[in-house]
Each structure stands twice: as structure tokens, then as C-alpha cells.
Coordinates of C-alpha atoms and ligand atoms in Angstrom, one line a residue:
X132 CA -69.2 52.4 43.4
X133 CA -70.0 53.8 40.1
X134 CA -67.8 53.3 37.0
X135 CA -66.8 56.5 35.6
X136 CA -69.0 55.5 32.1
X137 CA -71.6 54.2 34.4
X138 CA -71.6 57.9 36.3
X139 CA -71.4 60.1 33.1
X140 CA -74.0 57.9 31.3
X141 CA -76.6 58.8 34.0
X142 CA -75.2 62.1 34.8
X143 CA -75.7 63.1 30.9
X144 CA -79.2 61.7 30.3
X145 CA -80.1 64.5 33.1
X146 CA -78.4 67.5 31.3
X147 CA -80.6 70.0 29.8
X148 CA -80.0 71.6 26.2
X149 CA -80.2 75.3 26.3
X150 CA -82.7 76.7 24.1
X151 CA -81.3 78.8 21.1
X152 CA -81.3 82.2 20.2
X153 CA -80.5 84.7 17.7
X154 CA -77.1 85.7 16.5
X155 CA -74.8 87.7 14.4
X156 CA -73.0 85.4 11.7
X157 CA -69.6 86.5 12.8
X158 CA -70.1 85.9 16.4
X159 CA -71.0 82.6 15.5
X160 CA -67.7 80.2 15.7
X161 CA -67.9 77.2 18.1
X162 CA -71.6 77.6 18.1
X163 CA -74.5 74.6 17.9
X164 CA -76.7 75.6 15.0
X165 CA -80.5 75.2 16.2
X166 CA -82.0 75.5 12.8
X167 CA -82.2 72.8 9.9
X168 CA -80.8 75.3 7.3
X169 CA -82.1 75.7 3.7
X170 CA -80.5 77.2 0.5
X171 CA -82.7 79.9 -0.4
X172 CA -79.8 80.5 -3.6
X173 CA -78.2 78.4 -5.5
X174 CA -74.5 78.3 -5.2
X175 CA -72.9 78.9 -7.4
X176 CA -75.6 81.4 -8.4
X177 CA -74.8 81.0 -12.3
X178 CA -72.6 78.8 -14.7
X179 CA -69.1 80.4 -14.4
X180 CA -65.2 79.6 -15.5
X181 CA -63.1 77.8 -13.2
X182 CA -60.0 79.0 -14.7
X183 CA -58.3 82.5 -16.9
X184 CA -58.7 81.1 -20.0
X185 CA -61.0 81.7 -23.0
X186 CA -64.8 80.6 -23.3
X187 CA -64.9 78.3 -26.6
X188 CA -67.3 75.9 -27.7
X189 CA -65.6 72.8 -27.5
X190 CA -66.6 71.4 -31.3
X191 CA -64.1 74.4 -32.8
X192 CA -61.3 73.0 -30.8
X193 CA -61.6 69.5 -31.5
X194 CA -58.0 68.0 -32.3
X195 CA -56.1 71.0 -31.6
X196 CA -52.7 70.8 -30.8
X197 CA -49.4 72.7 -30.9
X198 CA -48.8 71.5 -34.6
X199 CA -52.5 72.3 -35.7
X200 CA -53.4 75.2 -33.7
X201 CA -57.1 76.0 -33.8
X202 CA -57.8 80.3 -34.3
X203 CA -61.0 81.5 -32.7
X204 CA -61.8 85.7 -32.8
X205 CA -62.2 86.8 -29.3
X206 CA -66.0 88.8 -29.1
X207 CA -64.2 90.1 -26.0
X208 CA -63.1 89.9 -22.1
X209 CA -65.4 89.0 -19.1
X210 CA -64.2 90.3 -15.7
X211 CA -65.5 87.9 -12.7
X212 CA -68.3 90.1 -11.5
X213 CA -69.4 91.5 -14.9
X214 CA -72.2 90.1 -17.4
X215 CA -70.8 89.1 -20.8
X216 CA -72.5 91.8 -23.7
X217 CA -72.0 89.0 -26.3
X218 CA -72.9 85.2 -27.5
X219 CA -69.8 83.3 -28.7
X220 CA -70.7 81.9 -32.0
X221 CA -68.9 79.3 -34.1
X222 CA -65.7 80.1 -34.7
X223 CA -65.4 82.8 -32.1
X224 CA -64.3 82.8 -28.2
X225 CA -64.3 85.3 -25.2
X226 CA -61.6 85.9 -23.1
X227 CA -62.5 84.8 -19.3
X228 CA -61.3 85.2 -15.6
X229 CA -62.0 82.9 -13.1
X230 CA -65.6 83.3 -11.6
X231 CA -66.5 85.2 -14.3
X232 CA -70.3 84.5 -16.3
X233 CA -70.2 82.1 -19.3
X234 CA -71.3 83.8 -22.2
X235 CA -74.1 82.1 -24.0
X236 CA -73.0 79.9 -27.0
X237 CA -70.0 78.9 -25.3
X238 CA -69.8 75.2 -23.7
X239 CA -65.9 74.7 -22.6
X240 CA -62.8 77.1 -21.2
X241 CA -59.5 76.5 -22.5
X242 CA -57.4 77.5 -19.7
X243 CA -54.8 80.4 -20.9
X244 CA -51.5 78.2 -20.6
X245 CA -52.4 76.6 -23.9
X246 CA -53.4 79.8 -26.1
X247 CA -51.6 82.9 -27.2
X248 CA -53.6 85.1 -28.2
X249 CA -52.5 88.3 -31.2
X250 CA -54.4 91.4 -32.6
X251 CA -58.1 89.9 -32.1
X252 CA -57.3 86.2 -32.3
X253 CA -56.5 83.2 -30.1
X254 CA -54.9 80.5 -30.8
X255 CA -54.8 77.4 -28.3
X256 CA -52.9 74.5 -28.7
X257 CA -55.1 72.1 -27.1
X258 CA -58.7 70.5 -27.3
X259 CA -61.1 70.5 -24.4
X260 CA -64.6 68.5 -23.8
X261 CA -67.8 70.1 -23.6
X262 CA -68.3 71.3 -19.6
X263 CA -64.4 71.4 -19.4
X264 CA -63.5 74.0 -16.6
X265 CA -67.1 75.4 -16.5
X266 CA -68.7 75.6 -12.7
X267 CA -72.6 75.0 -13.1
X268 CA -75.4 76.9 -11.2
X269 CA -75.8 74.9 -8.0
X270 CA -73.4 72.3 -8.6
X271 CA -72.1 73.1 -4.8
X272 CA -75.1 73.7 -3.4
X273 CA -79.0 73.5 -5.1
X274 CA -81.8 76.1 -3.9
X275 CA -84.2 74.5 -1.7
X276 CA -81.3 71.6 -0.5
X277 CA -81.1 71.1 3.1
X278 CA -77.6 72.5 3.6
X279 CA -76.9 71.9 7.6
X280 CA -79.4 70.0 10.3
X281 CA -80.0 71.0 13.6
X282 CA -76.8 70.1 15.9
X283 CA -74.0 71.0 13.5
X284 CA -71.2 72.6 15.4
X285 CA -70.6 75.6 13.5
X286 CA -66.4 76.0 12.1
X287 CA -64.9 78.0 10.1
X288 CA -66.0 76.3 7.0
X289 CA -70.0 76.5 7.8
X290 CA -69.4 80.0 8.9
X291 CA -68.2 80.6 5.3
X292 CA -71.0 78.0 3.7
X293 CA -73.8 80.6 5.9
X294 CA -72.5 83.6 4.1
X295 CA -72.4 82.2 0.9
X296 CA -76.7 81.5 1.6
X297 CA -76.8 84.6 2.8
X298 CA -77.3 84.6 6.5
X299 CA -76.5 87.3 8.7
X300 CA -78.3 85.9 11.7
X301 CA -78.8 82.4 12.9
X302 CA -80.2 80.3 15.5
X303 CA -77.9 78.6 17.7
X304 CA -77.6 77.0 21.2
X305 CA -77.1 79.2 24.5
X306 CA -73.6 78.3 25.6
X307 CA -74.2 77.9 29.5
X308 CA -72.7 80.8 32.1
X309 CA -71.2 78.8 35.0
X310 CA -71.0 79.8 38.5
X311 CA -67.6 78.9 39.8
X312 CA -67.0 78.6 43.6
X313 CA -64.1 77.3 45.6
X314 CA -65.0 76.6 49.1
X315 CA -62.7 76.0 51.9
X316 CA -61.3 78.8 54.9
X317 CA -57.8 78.2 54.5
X318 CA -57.8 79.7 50.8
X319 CA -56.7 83.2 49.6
X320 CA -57.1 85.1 46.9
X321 CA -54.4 86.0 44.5
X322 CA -52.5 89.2 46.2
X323 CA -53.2 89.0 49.7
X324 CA -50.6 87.8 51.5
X325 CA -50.3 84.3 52.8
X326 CA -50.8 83.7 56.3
X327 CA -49.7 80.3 58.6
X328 CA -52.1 77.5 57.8
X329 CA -53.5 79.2 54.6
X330 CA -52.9 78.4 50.5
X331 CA -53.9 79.8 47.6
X332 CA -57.2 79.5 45.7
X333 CA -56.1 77.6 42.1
X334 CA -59.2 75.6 41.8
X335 CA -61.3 78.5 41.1
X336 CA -59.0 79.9 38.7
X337 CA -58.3 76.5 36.8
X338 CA -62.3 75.7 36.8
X339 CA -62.7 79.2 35.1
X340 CA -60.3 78.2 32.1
X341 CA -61.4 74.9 31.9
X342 CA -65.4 76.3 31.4
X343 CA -63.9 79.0 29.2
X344 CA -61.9 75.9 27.0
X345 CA -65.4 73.9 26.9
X346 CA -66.8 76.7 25.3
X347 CA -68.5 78.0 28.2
X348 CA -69.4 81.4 29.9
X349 CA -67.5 81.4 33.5
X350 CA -68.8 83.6 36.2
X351 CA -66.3 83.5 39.2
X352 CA -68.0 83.8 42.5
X353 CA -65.1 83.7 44.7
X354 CA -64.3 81.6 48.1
X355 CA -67.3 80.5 50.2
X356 CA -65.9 79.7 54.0
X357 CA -66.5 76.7 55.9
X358 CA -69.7 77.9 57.3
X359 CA -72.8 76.7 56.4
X360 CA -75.2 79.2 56.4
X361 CA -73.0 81.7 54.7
X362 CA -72.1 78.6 51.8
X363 CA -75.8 78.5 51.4
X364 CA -76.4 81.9 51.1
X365 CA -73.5 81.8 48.4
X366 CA -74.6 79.2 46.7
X367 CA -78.2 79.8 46.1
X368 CA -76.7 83.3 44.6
X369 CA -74.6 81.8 42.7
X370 CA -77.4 79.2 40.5
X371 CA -79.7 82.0 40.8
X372 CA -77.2 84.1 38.2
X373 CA -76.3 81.1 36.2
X374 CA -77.1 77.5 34.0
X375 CA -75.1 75.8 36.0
X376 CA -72.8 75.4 39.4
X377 CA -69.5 74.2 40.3
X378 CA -68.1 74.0 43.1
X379 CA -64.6 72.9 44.3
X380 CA -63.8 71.2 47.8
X381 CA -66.1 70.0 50.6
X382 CA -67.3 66.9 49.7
X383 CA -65.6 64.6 51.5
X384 CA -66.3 63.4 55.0
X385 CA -64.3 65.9 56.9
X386 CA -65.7 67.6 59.8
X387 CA -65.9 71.2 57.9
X388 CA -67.2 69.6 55.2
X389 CA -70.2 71.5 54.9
X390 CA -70.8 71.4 51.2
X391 CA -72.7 68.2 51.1
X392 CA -75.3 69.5 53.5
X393 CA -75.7 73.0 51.6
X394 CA -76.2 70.9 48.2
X395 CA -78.7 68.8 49.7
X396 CA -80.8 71.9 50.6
X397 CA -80.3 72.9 46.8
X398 CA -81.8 70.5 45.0
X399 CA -81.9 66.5 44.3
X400 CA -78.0 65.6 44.7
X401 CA -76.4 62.2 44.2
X402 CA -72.8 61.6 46.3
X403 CA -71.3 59.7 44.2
X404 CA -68.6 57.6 44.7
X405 CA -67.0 57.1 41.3
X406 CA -64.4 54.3 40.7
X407 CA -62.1 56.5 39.6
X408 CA -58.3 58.2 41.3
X409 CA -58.2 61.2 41.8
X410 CA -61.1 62.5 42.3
X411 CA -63.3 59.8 44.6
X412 CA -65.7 62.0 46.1
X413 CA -67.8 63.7 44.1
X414 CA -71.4 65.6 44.2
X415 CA -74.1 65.7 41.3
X416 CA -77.4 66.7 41.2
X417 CA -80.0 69.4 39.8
X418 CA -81.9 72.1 41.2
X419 CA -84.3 74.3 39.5
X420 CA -83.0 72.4 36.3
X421 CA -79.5 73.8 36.5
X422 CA -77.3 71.1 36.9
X423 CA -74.6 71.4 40.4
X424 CA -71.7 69.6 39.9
X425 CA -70.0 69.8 43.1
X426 CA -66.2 68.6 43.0
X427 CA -63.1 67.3 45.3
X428 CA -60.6 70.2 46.5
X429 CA -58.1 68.6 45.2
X430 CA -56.3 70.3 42.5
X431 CA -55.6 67.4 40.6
X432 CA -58.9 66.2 41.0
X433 CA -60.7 68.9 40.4
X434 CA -59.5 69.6 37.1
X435 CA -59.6 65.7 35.9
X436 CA -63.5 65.6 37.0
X437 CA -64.1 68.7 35.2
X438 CA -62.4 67.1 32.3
X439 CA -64.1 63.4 32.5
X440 CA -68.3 64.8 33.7
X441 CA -68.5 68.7 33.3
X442 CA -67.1 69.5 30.3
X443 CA -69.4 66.7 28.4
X444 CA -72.1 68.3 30.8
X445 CA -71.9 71.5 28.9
X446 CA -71.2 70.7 25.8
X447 CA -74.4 68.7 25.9
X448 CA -75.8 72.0 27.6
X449 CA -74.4 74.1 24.5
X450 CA -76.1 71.2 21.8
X451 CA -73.1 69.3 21.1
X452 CA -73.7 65.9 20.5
X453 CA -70.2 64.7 20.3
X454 CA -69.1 65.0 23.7
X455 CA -66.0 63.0 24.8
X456 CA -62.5 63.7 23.4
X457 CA -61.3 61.0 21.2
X458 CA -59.6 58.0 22.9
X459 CA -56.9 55.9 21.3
X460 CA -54.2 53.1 22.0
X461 CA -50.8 54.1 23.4
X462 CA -48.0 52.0 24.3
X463 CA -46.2 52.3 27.7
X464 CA -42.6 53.7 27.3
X465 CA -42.0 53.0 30.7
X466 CA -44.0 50.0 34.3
X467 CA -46.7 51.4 35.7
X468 CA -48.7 49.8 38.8
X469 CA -52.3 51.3 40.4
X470 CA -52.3 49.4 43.6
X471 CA -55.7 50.9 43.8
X472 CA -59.4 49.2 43.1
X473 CA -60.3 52.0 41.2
X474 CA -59.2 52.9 36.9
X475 CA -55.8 55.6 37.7
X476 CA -56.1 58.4 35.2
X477 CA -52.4 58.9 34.9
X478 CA -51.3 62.0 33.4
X479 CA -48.7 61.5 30.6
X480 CA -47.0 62.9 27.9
X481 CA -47.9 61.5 24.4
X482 CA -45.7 61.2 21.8
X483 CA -46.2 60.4 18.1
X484 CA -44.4 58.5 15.7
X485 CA -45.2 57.1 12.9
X486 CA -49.1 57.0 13.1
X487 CA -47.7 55.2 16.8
X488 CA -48.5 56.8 20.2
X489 CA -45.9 56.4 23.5
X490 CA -47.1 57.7 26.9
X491 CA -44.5 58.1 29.4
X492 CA -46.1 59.6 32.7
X493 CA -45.3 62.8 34.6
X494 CA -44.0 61.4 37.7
X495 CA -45.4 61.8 41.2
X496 CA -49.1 61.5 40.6
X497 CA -50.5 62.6 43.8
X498 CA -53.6 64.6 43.6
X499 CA -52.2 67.5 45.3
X500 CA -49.4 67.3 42.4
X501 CA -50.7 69.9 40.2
X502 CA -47.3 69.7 38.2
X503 CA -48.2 66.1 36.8
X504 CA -50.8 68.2 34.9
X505 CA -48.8 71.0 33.8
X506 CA -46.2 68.4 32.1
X507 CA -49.1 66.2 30.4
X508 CA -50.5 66.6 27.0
X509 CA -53.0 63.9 27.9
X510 CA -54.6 61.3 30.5
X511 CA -53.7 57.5 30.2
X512 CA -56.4 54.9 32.1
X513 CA -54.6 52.2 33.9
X514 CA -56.7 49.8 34.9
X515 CA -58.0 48.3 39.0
X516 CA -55.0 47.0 40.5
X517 CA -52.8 46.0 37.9
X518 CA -49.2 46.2 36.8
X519 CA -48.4 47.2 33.2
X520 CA -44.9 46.1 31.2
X521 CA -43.1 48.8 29.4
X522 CA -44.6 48.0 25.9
X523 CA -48.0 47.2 27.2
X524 CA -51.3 49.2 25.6
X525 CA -53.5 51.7 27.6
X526 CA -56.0 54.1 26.6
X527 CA -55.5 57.7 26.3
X528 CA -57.1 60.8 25.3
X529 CA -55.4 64.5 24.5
X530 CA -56.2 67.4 27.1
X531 CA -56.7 70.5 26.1
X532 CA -54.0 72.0 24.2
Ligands
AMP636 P1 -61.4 69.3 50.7 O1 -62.1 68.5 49.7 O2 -62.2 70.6 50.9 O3 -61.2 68.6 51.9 O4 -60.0 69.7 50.1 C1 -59.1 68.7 49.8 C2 -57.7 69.3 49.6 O5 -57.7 70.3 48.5 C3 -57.2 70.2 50.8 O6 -55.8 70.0 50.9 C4 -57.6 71.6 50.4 O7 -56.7 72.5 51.0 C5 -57.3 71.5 48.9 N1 -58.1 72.6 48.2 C6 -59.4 72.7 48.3 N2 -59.9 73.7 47.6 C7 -58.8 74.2 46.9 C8 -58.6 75.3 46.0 N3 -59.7 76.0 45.6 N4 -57.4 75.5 45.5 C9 -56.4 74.8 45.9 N5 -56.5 73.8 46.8 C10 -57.7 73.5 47.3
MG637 MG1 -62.3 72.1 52.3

């Protein structure tokens, strides 16, 4: 049996990265940037004041203090977004707002607090260095500087740092549409009514959020039966519409089963076993370059496999290169045991206190348990058959919030 690194380090080194295309700056957040980006401006675009104050030249200043005021003649006032008309020449300053042009002769800004100004003069009350409170031409960024490379995941500060350089449109990563399709005859779709024998469909509907929270596009293909022919003819619709498949149930050894055999028709498929609870059973594989990942019917397993292979899958697919939520210690608030030869990913509540995390898990942990997922924040790994002390370390990792 695989490890679970073992399984998503070779699954990964299969995954394709979309190619990029063209868009509109503001529909840009939680994009992959495709581009190395250049500063075609400097920013900022011309020596400015960082405070309200007045433009001086720091030599008429020297020494001043509350006692020994110095008293400059203010030329006159400089709105941000407006030229100055005049030099400041010794002796003299020019009232100045914040982002506003530093008038030529000046070197300094004495920031208002320490002035008071009366019919034409200033007084300030305090000395300042040459440079003090002055913003230089391209002192945050220099025309020509590489600004961003290729495979920055675009936030809301490098959607702000684009605008400022001027760009409306960039290149950025496809985010991949997934086909989502639950298979199995004794599902129903929301509204209908349940009859004997029958459940309801969650997979699909969990699967659709989860793509959706990875940053994906979902496209929700509905219930394929247990019949082969029709699964296949589903199927093959479904990857022909799409980057990427997922399906949910079927891959086990059951007698209606018939997932594993459709797959196989698809494309190159690995059944992988995966040393991992829940979620054993497990199909991967691409065909026509669109990667299938084909997972258990379980609810609980469905949605920890997305979480552990396909949502690295496409955020690799979308040009991420960091792909794994952060792990980190936590200490046991309570015994736990995994009787099992496989790593448990129990599903916990993490707490925080002190820079210190506690997981305490979400009791009955049955793969059919969808509620032990619903009450965790995060996953905990317990180890191959072993039994952990209250007060003992595991790993964890958040879910999505
Ligand atoms: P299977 O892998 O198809 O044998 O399914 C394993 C278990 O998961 C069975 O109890 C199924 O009824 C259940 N199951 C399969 N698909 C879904 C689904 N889409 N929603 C809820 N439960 C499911
Ligand atoms: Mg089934």
C-alpha cells in the first residue's frame, strides 16, 4: 500500500498546469499570475510629502525649537494632485498635503503639528534633516524592476501593486472546471422523495463546494446508476466538457461496482490502495490529459480524499505552487487509539492558546459519520496502530473555514 505522501507525490508530478489567459484586473483575486511583471512607471511617479506640513529646506530650520522658533514666508499651498507654480528659496516654505509635488528648492517637510502659521508666515518649532518626510520617485518601486514572477498568487495587495503599474489586463492561470459525478442507484436528488432502500446524494453536493473552496470551477453532472454502459456514456461526457473528473462511489470491490471498469476504458488509471482511514479505495489516473480522480462513496471519505489529493491536484492545475495547507503540532486533550495499519485522519477541533494548539476529536469517527466533519475545524494524523496519552503531540492541519 501506498503512503498518502508517497500517493500525492506521484499523483502531483502527473498534474498538468493550465495555460494562462487574459483577464480583467478586477476579476483577478485568487488568480496565478502567468507573466513575470515589469514596472513600466516608477512608483511613486515623482518626489512627494509624506505628511501636511510645509516644504522647507532643512538648512533654514536648523536648531529650531519652541524657544527659538525659525519664520519662513509661505510662496504658497500645494494640493496632492497639483504642480507647485513656485521654487522655495532660502528663507521661504510652501504649504504641503500629503502626496502632494515637492516644489523645487525645497529638501525637507516639517510636518504641521510643529508650525503655526499667521498672515503669510510660518513658524515651526522644530528642526528636520534633509529628505525628512519626503517620498522619492521610485523609492517603492523603480521603472524597469521586475515587480512579480511568474507563479505569484495574486491577493489583494498585488491586485493594488497591478493598478498602481497600470494594468488593466493580465495573464493568469486557467482555474480548472471540474466535472462532478456521484455514482450509485440508491441515491436521490434533493426534492424527490425518499423511497425504501434509497439515501440522499451529499457527495455531489459537498465535492461541488469543496472544488468551488479550492478555487475551482464545478460543473455538477448529477447521479450516474450502477450500470455500466450508461456510467460510461456519462462519464466520457462529463471529461469531454471539463479539465478534470471526479467521481464519488464505486470503487470498491462490490459487485455493482462498476466504476473501476468504466475508468479503465477512460484512460491510464492507478487503484490505489492508499495507507490511509477513511478513504482506502481510491482511483487515479489521466485520460486525454485531464486528470480522473475517482473517490470512495463514503461521505467522510470522500471529502477527506478531496482534501488530502484533489485539492493540491488543482491548485497545481490553477499554477499554485504551494499546495498543502500548513501542518503544525497539537497536543491531545483527550486517549486516542487507531487499531488500524493505516495513518487515522481524525477530525478534531483545534483550539489555541497561547501560540499552543489542543485537538480534542469529534467523536464517532466512522466514515459514514458526516457529523465528525461538520464539528471539526481541522484533521489530526494519528499514526498505524498506536495509542496516544492525553498530552501526547500529533500533526494537524486547519480545513477550510
Ligand atoms: P460505494 O463506494 O459506492 O460502495 O459507497 C460506499 C458507501 O457510501 C455506501 O454506503 C453508499 O451508499 C455511500 N454513498 C455513495 N455515494 C454517496 C453519495 N453521493 N452521497 C452519500 N452517500 C454515498
Ligand atoms: Mg456505490
Amino acid at each position: 500500500m501506498l503512503s498518502v505522501e508517497e500517493a500525492r507525490q506521484q499523483m502531483l508530478a502527473t498534474i498538468p498546469v493550465l495555460p494562462s489567459e487574459k483577464r480583467a484586473l478586477l476579476s483577478c483575486v485568487g488568480y496565478v499570475l502567468a507573466e513575470a511583471l515589469h514596472a513600466t512607471e516608477n512608483i511613486p511617479p515623482f518626489d512627494n510629502s509624506a505628511m501636511d506640513g510645509y516644504a522647507v529646506r532643512a538648512a533654514d530650520v536648523k536648531g529650531a525649537s519652541e524657544e527659538n522658533p525659525a519664520v519662513l514666508s509661505v510662496v504658497e499651498t500645494i494640493a496632492a494632485g497639483y504642480a507647485p507654480t513656485k521654487q522655495v528659496a532660502r528663507g521661504q516654505a510652501a504649504r504641503i498635503m500629503t502626496g502632494a509635488m515637492m516644489p523645487e528648492g525645497a529638501d525637507a517637510v516639517v510636518m504641521q503639528e510643529v508650525t503655526q502659521q499667521a498672515a503669510g508666515e510660518v513658524m515651526i518649532f522644530e528642526s528636520v534633516d534633509e529628505t525628512d518626510n519626503v517620498r522619492f520617485t521610485g523609492e517603492s518601486v523603480k521603472q524597469g524592476e521586475q515587480v512579480m514572477g511568474k507563479g505569484k498568487h495574486l491577493r489583494p495587495p498585488e491586485i493594488s501593486m497591478l493598478a498602481s503599474l497600470n494594468r488593466a489586463e493580465v495573464a493568469v492561470h486557467r482555474k480548472p472546471t471540474v466535472a462532478i459525478v456521484s455514482t450509485g442507484d440508491e441515491l436521490t436528488p434533493l426534492g424527490e422523495p425518499l423511497e425504501p432502500g434509497k439515501i440522499r446524494d451529499s457527495n455531489r453536493y459537498g465535492l461541488y463546494a469543496q472544488v468551488q473552496e479550492a478555487g475551482g470551477i464545478p460543473i455538477d453532472i448529477g447521479i450516474a446508476p450502477d450500470d455500466e454502459a450508461e456510467t460510461e456514456r456519462i462519464f466520457r461526457a462529463a471529461l469531454a466538457e471539463s479539465d478534470a473528473l471526479i467521481t464519488s462511489g464505486g470503487v470498491s470491490v462490490g459487485e455493482h461496482d462498476v466504476v473501476k471498469s468504466v475508468l479503465n476504458k477512460l484512460g491510464k488509471i492507478n487503484f490505489w490502495r492508499v495507507a490511509m482511514k477513511p478513504g482506502k479505495p481510491q482511483a487515479y489516473g489521466i485520460a486525454d490529459g485531464k486528470p480522473i480522480f475517482g473517490l470512495p462513496g463514503n461521505p467522510v471519505s470522500s471529502l477527506v480524499v478531496f482534501e488530502l489529493f484533489v485539492r493540491p491536484a488543482l491548485l497545481k492545475m490553477a499554477g499554485h505552487t504551494v499546495l498543502l495547507r500548513p501542518t503544525f503540532k497539537a497536543t491531545l486533550a483527550e486517549s486516542v487509539t487507531n487499531r488500524d495499519g493505516r495513518v487515522n485522519y481524525m477530525r478534531a477541533i483545534l483550539t489555541e492558546a497561547h501560540g499552543q494548539y489542543t485537538a480534542e476529536t469529534t467523536g464517532p469517527q466512522g466514515s459514514g459519520i458526516l457529523h465528525s466533519l461538520v464539528l471539526a475545524n481541522g484533521l489530526i494524523t494519528i499514526p498505524a496502530g498506536v495509542t496516544l496519552a492525553a498530552g501526547e503531540t500529533v500533526f494537524a492541519s486547519f480545513l477550510a473555514e
